């Protein structure tokens, strides 16, 4: 059973619960803003500067509630803030169109973990801006225990990620969004697919998705070992036993990140296909490859989904697939193909809903 | 002493030239000491969180000592606007640093800039023109100036010659993959020599200064002369550390020794550049905390 489907059960447009939620957000926002502005005044922050240089007109509120930027040239407003309870706040950014589509549409973007998180960061921001410029609101967030959010990385589980995604959906829905789409990058594909389960017909886009959680951990662990012990027998022997390493130390090291046992245990035997049981979801899979061919795991997953009745669009972006290491590669090399194909698909699919 | 959380933090957009930059300010959680910490990332489009939340962890820990801190995205990186196609050490983003400093509360009068790789060189360059900077924490700062991706090809021909006959190099020639990578390297170096534009650059004295580390040495000694406290952190496996050792042998040592407060050098086992190991990340955080507490604030760090 999808783990987070119980964590949020929103009835969308017109629901009483949603209206109450929005009212609560507004009240909390005003209260937080007043409190923080009062505190800032006592701390002696300089007055809020207005940038009128260039094309963008921006302003910010130095409040714990949010920082806001208005870009009239691309027609978007960006709002960065921490949401949630004290000590467990989730960093989130909303990219809102100044002129939204009718009916209003939105997309929840679920990021990945480890080096993937950093490697795809700018691509996700560019994607969110491009989509918002076409009238679709986008909400991005960092899972608790990762990025700018609160939380102990040791406590991160797949369930906690799904709860964070649920909270992010509530904020996205707070913008009067009536149609929602989901997108997941690498590990985020699992979270996005799970979050989409209660929304029949919601489009789901994946960027180079992780098909099986177990293979993600194994691949990352091996890649890290190879980088330190390239060619030695020790690397080959050790790479076969990441679970033993996990049992021994409670975590494994993957390219400068620790993956803790709780996360591995909570996502044991997770597979992307288990979340995709309702063929009403249109699917997009964007993948990188130098030879213009999808990976075997993606190929077989796509075949399986098509057999189940899903409408799957496969987009191959030419570029080296280097998941586990940071390199000097300019992200713009991938950016335009990757972003444009996804933006066009989401836009078309959401309007068709 | 309380470690800060997101409740003590404020996201912020601020302008730097035509770009809107993004940062997060962490407020002090104990009595403010009037010093602001600016945390800069390396190149490679790393967002302000840093690898494995290193900047987040560091900022939140430093709040307990009374520091305000800010982690920021350069132009074209993370949440900021703009575009950056390459990170060149001879073109650091000093304007971004200046704009970020204006965002701190008025009670902050002095700044310490912490940076890794490109961020370290940006911090060093910023200290030349900003007298408010009283300290620099430089992690694996490159000594020679080169563009991202040119670290090896920018080395002088003598460096290649000194390595070509080493037993290790010769033994690697039996490995087909290594042989191929050596061939690629040789081709790249050959192209950098024969290309007319590059040759012209190589004859330019200013360009030669950049390549041999004179710019770094000049900026470092200038900062020390102005009384800026400096922490240098290298790893034994950093190629920049080898360059640093060469620079020290070629006269940097005398320059550094002539100052009343020479830079504190911390050498960690492994590679600091890229912060690709959690153990190194923890040691970098610990070294920064100790240096900031003892040298900048003047309190006893004890066992941390």
XYZ file of C-alpha atoms in Angstrom:
657
model
C 0.000 0.000 0.000
C 1.415 3.443 -0.832
C 2.876 4.735 2.379
C 1.933 8.377 2.246
C -1.495 7.989 0.746
C -2.777 8.087 4.311
C -0.758 11.182 5.204
C -2.835 13.567 3.152
C -6.294 13.023 1.863
C -7.308 16.284 0.344
C -10.481 16.673 -1.594
C -9.504 19.265 -4.099
C -11.502 22.206 -5.440
C -14.373 23.294 -3.300
C -13.546 21.239 -0.237
C -14.303 22.706 3.152
C -11.091 21.302 4.499
C -9.075 23.103 1.865
C -10.771 26.419 2.595
C -10.082 25.981 6.312
C -6.490 25.116 5.509
C -6.044 28.235 3.409
C -7.587 30.375 6.116
C -5.258 28.859 8.691
C -2.251 29.531 6.458
C -3.253 33.151 6.010
C -3.743 33.673 9.744
C -0.441 31.950 10.558
C 1.340 33.914 7.846
C 0.166 37.274 9.159
C 0.968 36.282 12.736
C 4.470 35.006 11.841
C 5.180 38.028 9.685
C 4.218 40.480 12.404
C 6.292 38.620 14.963
C 9.355 38.394 12.765
C 9.214 41.948 11.483
C 9.028 43.123 15.093
C 12.046 40.986 15.971
C 13.997 42.245 12.953
C 13.321 45.811 13.911
C 14.860 45.134 17.285
C 17.878 43.404 15.645
C 18.505 46.426 13.447
C 18.307 44.993 9.919
C 18.744 47.577 7.184
C 15.587 48.680 5.446
C 14.321 46.405 2.693
C 16.120 47.239 -0.561
C 14.225 47.333 -3.810
C 16.071 46.220 -6.868
C 14.953 48.182 -9.840
C 18.038 47.422 -11.888
C 17.771 45.139 -14.884
C 14.548 43.531 -15.941
C 13.569 42.021 -12.661
C 11.844 44.045 -10.006
C 12.279 42.288 -6.750
C 11.587 42.776 -3.124
C 12.063 40.639 -0.123
C 10.600 40.388 3.301
C 13.192 39.462 5.824
C 10.833 37.250 7.632
C 10.987 33.712 8.752
C 7.767 33.311 6.844
C 9.109 34.048 3.380
C 11.385 35.867 0.988
C 9.760 36.983 -2.208
C 10.987 37.951 -5.654
C 8.829 39.303 -8.443
C 10.147 38.982 -11.969
C 7.945 40.942 -14.348
C 9.990 39.985 -17.366
C 9.271 36.279 -17.086
C 5.970 36.875 -15.300
C 6.663 34.905 -12.147
C 6.785 35.399 -8.415
C 9.101 33.290 -6.290
C 8.587 32.725 -2.625
C 11.138 30.936 -0.455
C 10.136 29.998 3.076
C 10.289 27.452 5.834
C 7.004 25.667 6.406
C 5.880 23.383 9.189
C 6.419 23.213 12.911
C 9.314 24.634 14.890
C 12.244 22.232 14.881
C 10.831 20.337 11.910
C 10.584 23.044 9.293
C 10.754 22.208 5.613
C 12.461 24.588 3.206
C 10.268 25.241 0.217
C 10.131 27.514 -2.803
C 6.977 28.361 -4.716
C 7.284 29.551 -8.307
C 3.992 31.231 -9.078
C 2.821 32.635 -12.398
C 1.642 36.235 -12.321
C -0.933 35.212 -14.917
C -1.921 31.618 -14.156
C -3.595 29.275 -16.592
C -7.332 28.790 -16.321
C -8.164 26.498 -14.607
C -5.201 26.915 -12.314
C -2.622 24.166 -12.516
C 0.350 23.273 -10.377
C 3.228 20.847 -10.149
C 4.959 19.373 -7.133
C 8.651 18.762 -7.702
C 10.267 16.074 -5.529
C 14.079 16.311 -5.451
C 16.588 13.528 -5.140
C 19.151 12.736 -2.448
C 22.935 12.797 -2.044
C 24.959 14.144 -4.962
C 21.885 13.890 -7.185
C 20.328 16.609 -5.069
C 23.166 19.019 -5.874
C 23.623 17.963 -9.485
C 19.993 18.497 -10.372
C 19.399 21.566 -8.215
C 19.905 24.187 -10.872
C 18.060 22.156 -13.494
C 15.061 21.925 -11.186
C 15.106 25.666 -10.530
C 15.313 26.431 -14.259
C 12.533 23.960 -14.954
C 10.306 25.463 -12.259
C 10.869 28.977 -13.606
C 10.165 27.926 -17.185
C 6.960 26.172 -16.204
C 5.776 29.058 -14.016
C 6.421 31.407 -16.936
C 3.905 29.308 -18.885
C 1.255 29.758 -16.227
C 1.743 26.663 -14.073
C 2.614 27.034 -10.393
C 5.511 24.894 -9.170
C 6.344 24.003 -5.607
C 9.798 22.703 -4.676
C 10.990 21.589 -1.265
C 13.858 19.933 0.608
C 13.064 16.824 2.636
C 13.609 17.152 6.385
C 17.154 16.074 7.204
C 18.389 17.304 3.812
C 19.196 20.660 2.211
C 18.110 23.717 4.148
C 15.369 21.946 6.064
C 15.440 21.065 9.740
C 15.834 17.531 10.920
C 18.430 14.910 11.633
C 19.646 13.019 8.555
C 19.673 9.864 10.694
C 15.898 10.095 11.070
C 15.110 10.420 7.379
C 12.864 7.624 6.152
C 10.858 7.127 3.013
C 7.719 7.798 5.074
C 9.102 11.108 6.381
C 9.841 12.156 2.801
C 6.298 11.324 1.783
C 4.929 13.323 4.709
C 7.045 16.301 3.600
C 5.704 15.891 0.084
C 2.177 15.835 1.508
C 2.806 19.085 3.347
C 4.203 20.622 0.171
C 1.068 19.581 -1.714
C -1.079 21.352 0.856
C 0.892 24.536 0.255
C 0.642 24.137 -3.489
C -3.110 23.598 -3.253
C -3.297 26.767 -1.180
C -2.776 28.694 -4.427
C -6.221 27.681 -5.714
C -4.662 24.982 -7.857
C -7.287 22.736 -9.392
C -5.162 20.421 -11.515
C -1.944 19.036 -10.192
C 1.012 17.245 -11.758
C 4.003 15.581 -10.097
C 7.643 15.382 -10.963
C 10.459 13.409 -9.390
C 14.175 13.545 -10.039
C 16.075 10.274 -9.508
C 15.114 9.170 -5.948
C 12.373 11.794 -5.940
C 10.557 9.704 -8.556
C 9.578 7.236 -5.838
C 8.230 10.037 -3.638
C 6.442 11.735 -6.526
C 4.796 8.514 -7.680
C 3.636 7.803 -4.155
C 2.311 11.336 -3.716
C 0.393 11.096 -6.998
C -1.418 7.929 -6.012
C -4.502 9.620 -4.494
C -4.927 11.952 -7.485
C -6.361 9.980 -10.427
C -5.232 11.214 -13.823
C -2.463 13.427 -12.473
C 0.461 13.575 -14.916
C 3.779 12.331 -13.506
C 7.161 13.235 -14.983
C 10.378 11.459 -14.029
C 13.922 12.622 -14.601
C 16.235 9.625 -14.795
C 14.150 7.837 -12.164
C 15.357 5.300 -9.651
C 13.386 2.162 -10.452
C 14.385 0.106 -7.400
C 15.567 1.568 -4.090
C 17.918 -1.323 -3.410
C 19.821 -0.846 -6.666
C 20.151 2.888 -5.944
C 21.967 2.244 -2.667
C 24.093 -0.532 -4.123
C 25.080 1.544 -7.134
C 25.989 4.546 -5.003
C 28.011 2.505 -2.571
C 29.917 0.755 -5.333
C 30.611 3.992 -7.165
C 32.054 5.491 -3.997
C 34.232 2.469 -3.366
C 35.462 2.477 -6.929
C 36.447 6.098 -6.638
C 38.629 5.414 -3.616
C 39.948 1.970 -4.363
C 39.871 1.807 -8.135
C 41.083 -1.481 -9.455
C 41.879 -3.105 -6.140
C 40.472 -6.467 -5.082
C 39.283 -4.925 -1.853
C 36.846 -2.685 -3.720
C 35.229 -5.576 -5.541
C 34.904 -7.635 -2.401
C 33.501 -4.818 -0.307
C 31.095 -3.627 -2.982
C 29.101 -6.824 -2.714
C 28.230 -6.189 0.913
C 26.772 -2.734 1.409
C 24.117 -4.241 3.632
C 26.802 -5.786 5.825
C 28.469 -2.373 6.038
C 25.133 -0.899 6.999
C 24.645 -3.477 9.735
C 28.139 -2.872 11.032
C 28.199 0.937 11.078
C 24.553 1.957 10.852
C 25.248 3.900 7.648
C 27.099 3.775 4.362
C 29.096 6.562 2.793
C 28.065 7.596 -0.706
C 30.100 10.365 -2.342
C 30.361 12.522 0.748
C 26.914 11.725 2.081
C 25.791 9.251 4.717
C 22.864 7.018 3.949
C 21.484 5.845 7.256
C 20.005 2.477 8.089
C 16.563 3.871 8.824
C 16.216 5.148 5.286
C 17.407 1.891 3.780
C 15.128 -0.157 6.044
C 12.132 2.052 5.316
C 12.603 1.773 1.581
C 13.476 -1.899 1.509
C 12.126 -3.516 -1.646
C 10.577 -0.268 -2.858
C 10.011 -0.265 -6.584
C 8.674 2.558 -8.706
C 6.209 0.266 -10.442
C 4.504 -0.616 -7.149
C 3.214 2.968 -6.946
C 1.895 2.930 -10.483
C -1.274 0.891 -10.423
C -3.718 3.411 -11.903
C -3.151 3.759 -15.675
C -5.022 7.060 -15.764
C -1.723 8.835 -14.940
C 0.067 10.052 -18.080
C 3.796 9.379 -17.600
C 6.929 11.048 -18.925
C 10.367 9.517 -18.489
C 13.321 11.740 -19.327
C 16.603 9.948 -19.498
C 20.211 10.757 -20.348
C 22.396 8.680 -22.574
C 25.357 9.139 -24.835
C 24.243 6.480 -27.294
C 20.664 7.658 -27.531
C 19.357 4.517 -25.874
C 17.376 4.140 -22.688
C 18.957 2.100 -19.909
C 17.827 -1.506 -19.580
C 16.039 -0.898 -16.296
C 14.161 2.065 -17.774
C 13.342 0.144 -20.935
C 11.838 -2.745 -19.036
C 9.948 -0.407 -16.696
C 8.467 1.480 -19.646
C 7.461 -1.804 -21.303
C 5.803 -2.926 -18.111
C 3.898 0.343 -17.695
C 2.718 0.262 -21.294
C 1.480 -3.285 -20.841
C -0.460 -2.086 -17.803
C -2.198 0.497 -19.978
C -0.210 3.615 -19.089
C 0.359 6.275 -21.694
C 4.138 6.676 -21.475
C 6.250 9.278 -23.246
C 9.964 8.516 -23.344
C 12.357 11.404 -23.882
C 16.040 10.731 -24.422
C 18.382 13.617 -23.736
C 21.840 13.336 -25.176
C 24.468 13.669 -22.490
C 26.721 11.661 -20.238
C 24.979 10.055 -17.318
C 27.224 10.610 -14.352
C 25.077 10.291 -11.304
C 27.393 9.823 -8.389
C 30.141 12.360 -8.849
C 30.285 16.096 -9.149
C 32.185 17.118 -12.219
C 33.077 20.216 -14.144
C 30.309 19.682 -16.619
C 28.248 22.733 -17.410
C 24.644 21.939 -16.523
C 23.403 24.053 -19.416
C 24.663 21.322 -21.717
C 21.648 19.256 -20.725
C 19.467 22.035 -19.592
C 17.603 23.217 -22.631
C 16.628 19.778 -23.989
C 15.763 18.405 -20.615
C 13.820 21.408 -19.405
C 12.080 22.219 -22.664
C 10.851 18.700 -23.329
C 9.496 18.376 -19.794
C 7.907 21.815 -19.756
C 6.164 21.177 -23.060
C 4.891 17.778 -21.935
C 3.630 18.982 -18.546
C 1.982 22.014 -20.093
C 0.208 20.029 -22.801
C -0.796 17.193 -20.501
C -2.100 19.418 -17.727
C -4.175 21.488 -20.129
C -5.631 18.291 -21.560
C -6.725 17.052 -18.126
C 24.857 27.423 23.678
C 22.066 26.467 21.333
C 22.585 25.259 17.788
C 20.300 27.183 15.446
C 17.435 25.640 13.521
C 15.395 26.841 10.561
C 13.344 28.912 13.022
C 16.423 31.117 13.446
C 16.909 31.466 9.715
C 15.621 33.827 7.082
C 15.665 33.227 3.345
C 16.489 36.372 1.443
C 16.687 37.637 -2.123
C 19.066 40.519 -2.735
C 20.380 42.258 -5.780
C 23.881 42.114 -7.217
C 24.089 44.024 -10.455
C 21.328 42.764 -12.751
C 20.928 39.530 -10.795
C 18.760 38.598 -7.846
C 20.843 36.445 -5.545
C 19.539 34.105 -2.907
C 20.858 33.508 0.569
C 19.825 32.328 4.000
C 20.770 34.324 7.060
C 21.193 32.450 10.328
C 20.686 34.624 13.388
C 22.926 34.326 16.430
C 21.395 32.156 19.136
C 23.611 33.523 21.916
C 24.771 37.065 22.632
C 25.747 38.515 19.217
C 29.474 39.246 18.856
C 29.079 41.734 15.998
C 30.782 39.471 13.453
C 29.078 38.129 10.347
C 30.184 34.964 8.606
C 29.737 34.597 4.873
C 29.952 31.039 3.569
C 30.944 30.623 -0.074
C 30.812 27.476 -2.156
C 33.264 26.270 -4.737
C 32.478 26.308 -8.439
C 30.587 23.478 -10.140
C 27.168 25.023 -9.469
C 26.961 23.788 -5.885
C 24.002 25.437 -4.162
C 24.258 27.254 -0.845
C 23.507 24.134 1.192
C 26.942 22.820 0.286
C 27.727 19.165 -0.078
C 25.978 17.072 2.571
C 24.536 20.240 4.168
C 28.017 21.326 5.208
C 27.184 25.035 4.999
C 23.879 24.514 6.790
C 25.505 22.592 9.613
C 28.340 25.089 9.923
C 26.045 28.139 9.936
C 23.762 26.650 12.567
C 26.673 25.651 14.804
C 28.336 29.066 14.520
C 25.119 30.758 15.654
C 25.771 29.311 19.092
C 28.991 31.414 19.338
C 27.089 34.629 18.623
C 27.872 34.837 14.893
C 25.371 35.883 12.279
C 26.017 33.956 9.137
C 24.854 33.760 5.581
C 25.138 31.021 3.013
C 24.493 32.264 -0.478
C 24.089 31.176 -4.069
C 26.321 32.899 -6.606
C 24.762 34.298 -9.760
C 23.550 31.477 -11.994
C 23.665 28.970 -9.140
C 20.937 27.459 -6.961
C 18.015 29.821 -6.385
C 19.771 32.912 -7.760
C 19.073 34.326 -11.172
C 21.584 34.923 -13.930
C 23.844 32.547 -15.733
C 27.399 31.423 -15.314
C 29.141 29.355 -17.955
C 32.440 28.869 -16.184
C 34.130 29.639 -12.893
C 37.463 31.323 -13.502
C 39.783 31.886 -10.578
C 40.994 35.139 -12.109
C 37.411 36.418 -12.250
C 36.023 35.843 -8.737
C 32.519 37.050 -7.882
C 33.565 39.882 -5.570
C 30.414 41.883 -6.352
C 28.265 39.056 -5.040
C 30.214 39.089 -1.780
C 29.836 42.856 -1.430
C 26.086 42.675 -2.003
C 25.694 39.832 0.464
C 27.461 41.795 3.187
C 24.956 44.619 2.859
C 22.204 42.232 3.931
C 23.501 41.625 7.438
C 21.941 43.515 10.351
C 23.447 46.871 11.236
C 24.922 45.446 14.428
C 27.369 43.408 12.322
C 30.457 45.510 11.690
C 33.089 42.915 10.809
C 33.047 39.890 8.583
C 34.782 36.586 8.203
C 34.488 34.924 4.812
C 34.763 31.149 4.593
C 35.160 29.601 1.190
C 36.206 26.442 -0.531
C 38.163 26.315 -3.818
C 36.649 29.030 -6.052
C 34.908 30.433 -2.964
C 38.254 30.664 -1.171
C 39.756 32.675 -4.020
C 36.659 34.876 -4.137
C 37.042 35.514 -0.409
C 40.712 36.375 -0.848
C 39.960 38.746 -3.715
C 37.116 40.374 -1.747
C 39.426 41.041 1.196
C 41.574 43.238 -1.074
C 38.854 45.837 -1.395
C 36.725 45.355 1.710
C 38.259 46.524 4.933
C 35.387 45.094 6.993
C 36.721 41.602 6.358
C 38.717 40.666 9.437
C 39.167 36.977 8.779
C 39.401 34.475 5.955
C 38.859 30.740 6.244
C 40.235 29.250 3.041
C 39.620 25.584 2.306
C 41.774 24.067 -0.422
C 42.365 27.434 -2.137
C 43.942 26.951 -5.575
C 47.318 28.636 -5.778
C 47.496 28.935 -9.549
C 44.801 30.680 -11.579
C 42.944 28.571 -14.103
C 39.451 28.086 -15.428
C 37.329 25.201 -14.223
C 38.421 22.021 -15.982
C 41.925 23.346 -16.745
C 43.605 22.421 -13.485
C 45.987 19.927 -15.078
C 46.534 21.411 -18.538
C 47.405 24.783 -17.001
C 50.460 23.250 -15.320
C 53.844 24.164 -16.825
C 55.618 21.780 -19.187
C 58.317 21.197 -16.541
C 55.682 19.640 -14.287
C 54.850 17.113 -16.984
C 58.513 16.375 -17.612
C 59.151 15.748 -13.919
C 56.393 13.171 -13.835
C 56.796 11.389 -17.092
C 59.725 9.230 -15.989
C 58.444 8.323 -12.553
C 58.206 4.539 -12.015
C 54.522 4.881 -11.140
C 53.774 6.662 -14.400
C 55.736 4.116 -16.411
C 53.974 1.189 -14.699
C 50.601 2.712 -15.523
C 51.458 2.697 -19.212
C 50.734 -1.042 -19.191
C 47.098 -0.318 -18.332
C 45.117 0.419 -21.498
C 42.691 2.848 -19.804
C 45.488 4.784 -18.123
C 47.380 4.892 -21.389
C 44.329 6.392 -23.056
C 43.883 9.029 -20.370
C 47.582 9.954 -20.603
C 47.161 10.321 -24.352
C 44.146 12.615 -23.864
C 46.118 14.679 -21.377
C 49.094 14.970 -23.702
C 46.826 16.037 -26.551
C 45.135 18.674 -24.388
C 48.490 20.028 -23.245
C 49.816 20.027 -26.797
C 46.754 21.958 -27.988
C 47.152 24.483 -25.180
C 50.775 25.065 -26.281
C 50.347 25.259 -30.039
C 47.115 27.231 -30.138
C 48.146 30.772 -31.150
C 45.774 32.490 -28.744
C 47.087 30.459 -25.844
C 50.681 31.057 -26.905
C 50.065 34.777 -26.906
C 48.600 34.483 -23.427
C 51.594 32.477 -22.231
C 53.918 35.313 -23.295
C 51.871 37.856 -21.396
C 53.592 38.637 -18.053
C 50.282 39.255 -16.259
C 49.002 35.902 -17.435
C 52.206 34.199 -16.323
C 51.761 35.712 -12.860
C 48.353 34.087 -12.637
C 49.668 30.735 -13.717
C 52.604 30.610 -11.329
C 50.679 31.569 -8.202
C 51.951 35.129 -7.827
C 48.411 36.516 -7.707
C 47.487 34.197 -4.855
C 50.681 35.024 -2.958
C 50.126 38.752 -3.469
C 46.531 38.624 -2.272
C 47.443 36.507 0.729
C 50.324 38.683 1.842
C 48.195 41.798 1.258
C 45.462 40.435 3.502
C 47.985 39.596 6.214
C 49.530 43.072 6.001
C 46.103 44.591 6.604
C 45.781 42.485 9.760
C 43.297 39.978 8.378
C 43.492 36.661 10.194
C 43.765 33.712 7.828
C 43.060 30.016 8.209
C 44.354 27.763 5.435
C 43.026 24.210 5.292
C 44.461 21.735 2.805
C 44.305 17.995 2.434
C 47.368 15.882 1.817
C 45.787 14.652 -1.434
C 44.863 18.104 -2.762
C 46.773 19.087 -5.881
C 46.427 22.663 -4.656
C 48.417 21.662 -1.562
C 51.299 20.539 -3.771
C 51.150 23.900 -5.512
C 51.099 25.615 -2.127
C 54.186 23.722 -1.024
C 55.953 24.732 -4.227
C 54.933 28.355 -3.677
C 56.230 28.209 -0.111
C 59.588 26.916 -1.329
C 59.706 29.632 -3.983
C 59.408 32.483 -1.503
C 55.908 32.519 -0.059
C 57.257 31.263 3.255
C 59.393 34.356 3.769
C 56.442 36.625 2.981
C 54.213 34.809 5.430
C 56.831 34.677 8.166
C 57.381 38.430 7.995
C 53.869 39.047 9.322
C 53.061 39.250 13.016
C 50.070 36.970 12.554
C 50.993 34.394 9.931
C 48.176 32.258 8.572
C 47.266 29.161 10.472
C 47.830 26.114 8.286
C 45.819 22.955 8.951
C 46.629 19.911 6.846
C 44.101 17.096 6.948
C 44.655 13.537 5.845
C 42.884 13.078 2.502
C 41.399 15.531 0.030
C 39.683 18.691 1.233
C 38.895 19.824 -2.297
C 35.330 18.835 -3.170
C 34.667 17.779 0.434
C 33.840 14.354 -0.931
C 34.260 12.454 2.353
C 32.119 12.902 5.439
C 35.145 12.528 7.728
C 36.836 15.458 5.997
C 33.630 17.508 6.202
C 33.475 16.954 9.971
C 37.131 17.937 10.355
C 36.601 21.085 8.297
C 33.636 22.091 10.465
C 35.603 21.393 13.617
C 38.685 23.318 12.411
C 36.520 26.290 11.404
C 34.677 26.355 14.703
C 37.879 26.190 16.729
C 39.616 28.881 14.671
C 36.624 31.223 14.776
C 36.160 30.738 18.502
C 39.800 31.003 19.529
C 41.340 33.346 16.970
C 38.469 35.578 15.882
C 36.398 35.784 19.069
C 39.113 34.866 21.535
C 37.256 32.296 23.599
C 38.544 28.940 24.713
C 37.263 26.262 22.378
C 38.334 23.440 24.713
C 37.317 20.059 23.372
C 34.669 21.594 21.178
